[in-house]
Protein backbone atom coordinates (compact mmCIF):
# COMPACT_ATOMS: atom_id res chain seq x y z
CA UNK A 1 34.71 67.80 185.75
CA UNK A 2 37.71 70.03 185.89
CA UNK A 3 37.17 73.74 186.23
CA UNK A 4 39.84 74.23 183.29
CA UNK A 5 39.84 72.59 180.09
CA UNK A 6 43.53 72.35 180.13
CA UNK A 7 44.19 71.14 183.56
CA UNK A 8 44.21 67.55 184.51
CA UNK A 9 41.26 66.34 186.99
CA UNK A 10 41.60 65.38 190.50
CA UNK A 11 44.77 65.68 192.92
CA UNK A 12 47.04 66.70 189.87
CA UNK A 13 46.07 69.73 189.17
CA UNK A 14 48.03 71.92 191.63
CA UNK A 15 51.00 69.94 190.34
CA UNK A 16 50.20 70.96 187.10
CA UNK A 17 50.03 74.79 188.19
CA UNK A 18 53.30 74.19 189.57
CA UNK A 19 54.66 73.18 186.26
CA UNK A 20 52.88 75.98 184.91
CA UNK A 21 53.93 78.82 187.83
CA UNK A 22 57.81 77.43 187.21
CA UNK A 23 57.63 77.43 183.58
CA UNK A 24 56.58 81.23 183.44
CA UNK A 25 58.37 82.18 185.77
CA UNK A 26 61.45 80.82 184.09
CA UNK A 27 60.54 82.24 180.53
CA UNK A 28 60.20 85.85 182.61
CA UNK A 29 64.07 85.23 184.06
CA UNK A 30 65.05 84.28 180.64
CA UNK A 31 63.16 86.92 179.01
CA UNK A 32 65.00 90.05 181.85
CA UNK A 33 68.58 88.33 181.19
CA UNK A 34 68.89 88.20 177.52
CA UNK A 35 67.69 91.95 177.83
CA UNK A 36 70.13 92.85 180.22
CA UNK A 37 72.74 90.57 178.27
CA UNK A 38 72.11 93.01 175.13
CA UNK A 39 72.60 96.11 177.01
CA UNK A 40 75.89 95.02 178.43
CA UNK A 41 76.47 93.76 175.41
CA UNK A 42 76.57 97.17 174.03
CA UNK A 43 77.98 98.77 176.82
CA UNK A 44 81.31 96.50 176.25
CA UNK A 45 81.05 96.71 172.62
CA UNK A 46 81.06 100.55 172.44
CA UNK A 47 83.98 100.66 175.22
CA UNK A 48 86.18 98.63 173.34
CA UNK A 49 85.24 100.67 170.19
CA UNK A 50 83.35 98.12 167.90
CA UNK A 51 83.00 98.71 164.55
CA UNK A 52 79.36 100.45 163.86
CA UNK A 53 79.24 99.66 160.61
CA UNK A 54 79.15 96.20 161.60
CA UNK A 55 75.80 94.73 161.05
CA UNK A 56 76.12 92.39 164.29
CA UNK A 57 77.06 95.98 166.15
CA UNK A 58 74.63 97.90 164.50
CA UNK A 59 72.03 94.98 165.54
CA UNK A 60 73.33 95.38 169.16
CA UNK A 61 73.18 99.34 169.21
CA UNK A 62 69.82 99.51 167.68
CA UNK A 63 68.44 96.67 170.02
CA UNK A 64 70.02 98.67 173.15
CA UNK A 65 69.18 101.70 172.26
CA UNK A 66 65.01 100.33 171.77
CA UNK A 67 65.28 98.75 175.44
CA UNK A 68 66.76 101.84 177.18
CA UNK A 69 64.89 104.61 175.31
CA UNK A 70 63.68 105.37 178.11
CA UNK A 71 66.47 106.23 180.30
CA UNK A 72 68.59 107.85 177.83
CA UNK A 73 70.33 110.85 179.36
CA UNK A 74 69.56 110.81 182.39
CA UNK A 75 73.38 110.96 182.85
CA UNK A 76 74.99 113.60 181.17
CA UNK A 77 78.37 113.20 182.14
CA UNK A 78 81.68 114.29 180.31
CA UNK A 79 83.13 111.63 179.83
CA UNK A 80 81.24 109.29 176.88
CA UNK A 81 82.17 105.69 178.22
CA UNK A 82 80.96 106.38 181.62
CA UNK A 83 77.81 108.06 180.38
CA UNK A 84 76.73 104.88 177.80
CA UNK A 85 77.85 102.76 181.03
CA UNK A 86 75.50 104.79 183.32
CA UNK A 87 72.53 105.14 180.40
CA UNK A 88 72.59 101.35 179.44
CA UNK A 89 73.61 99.68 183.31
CA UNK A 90 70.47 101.14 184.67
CA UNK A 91 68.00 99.94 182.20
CA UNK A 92 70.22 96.65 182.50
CA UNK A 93 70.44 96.01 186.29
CA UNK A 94 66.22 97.27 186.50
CA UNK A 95 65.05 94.69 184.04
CA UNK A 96 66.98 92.04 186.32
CA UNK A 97 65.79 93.43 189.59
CA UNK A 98 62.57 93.61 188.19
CA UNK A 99 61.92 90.49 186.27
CA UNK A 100 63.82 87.95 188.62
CA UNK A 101 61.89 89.42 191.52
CA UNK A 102 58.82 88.72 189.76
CA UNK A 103 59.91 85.15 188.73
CA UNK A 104 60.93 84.44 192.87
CA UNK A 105 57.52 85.59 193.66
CA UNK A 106 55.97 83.27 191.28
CA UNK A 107 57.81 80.66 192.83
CA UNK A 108 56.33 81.26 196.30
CA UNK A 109 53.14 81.26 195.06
């Protein structure tokens, strides 16, 4: 009897944790670049001065602004395009570092 309801018996089961390693690690990759997709997102939309009464901008801002709260300001340069560049990239390039590093582990497992 397998030790896992859901797992298959027998000599499939490490294929099956395969499946199940791949699959999760490819929702995590997914899951880092449509995060990092918003916040660059942003980044272009307030450089090429969007709109932010726009409801697809405002969307975009207020999404960007919840998954970088907490690295806003830690620039605090003059100039306003390089500092939404510098407060928004950094959240942006972590959560890619951090969640396809995790998925390529997962893979080695």
């Amino acid at each position: 009897m397998s030790s896992s309801y859901n797992e298959p018996p027998g000599p499939d089961r490490s294929l099956h944790r395969q499946a199940t390693t791949r699959r999760t690690a490819i929702t995590i990759c997914t899951i880092a670049d449509i995060a990092a997709g918003l916040l660059g997102l942003w980044i272009l939309l307030f450089l090429l001065g969007a709109n932010r009464a726009n409801v697809f901008v405002e969307f975009v801002w207020d999404t960007a602004g919840w998954l970088s709260w907490w690295s806003q300001d830690i620039f605090t340069m003059d100039t306003e395009g390089l500092r939404v560049v510098l407060n928004y990239g950094l959240p942006a390039v972590i959560y890619l570092l951090i969640g396809h590093g995790i998925a390529a582990r997962l893979n080695r497992a």
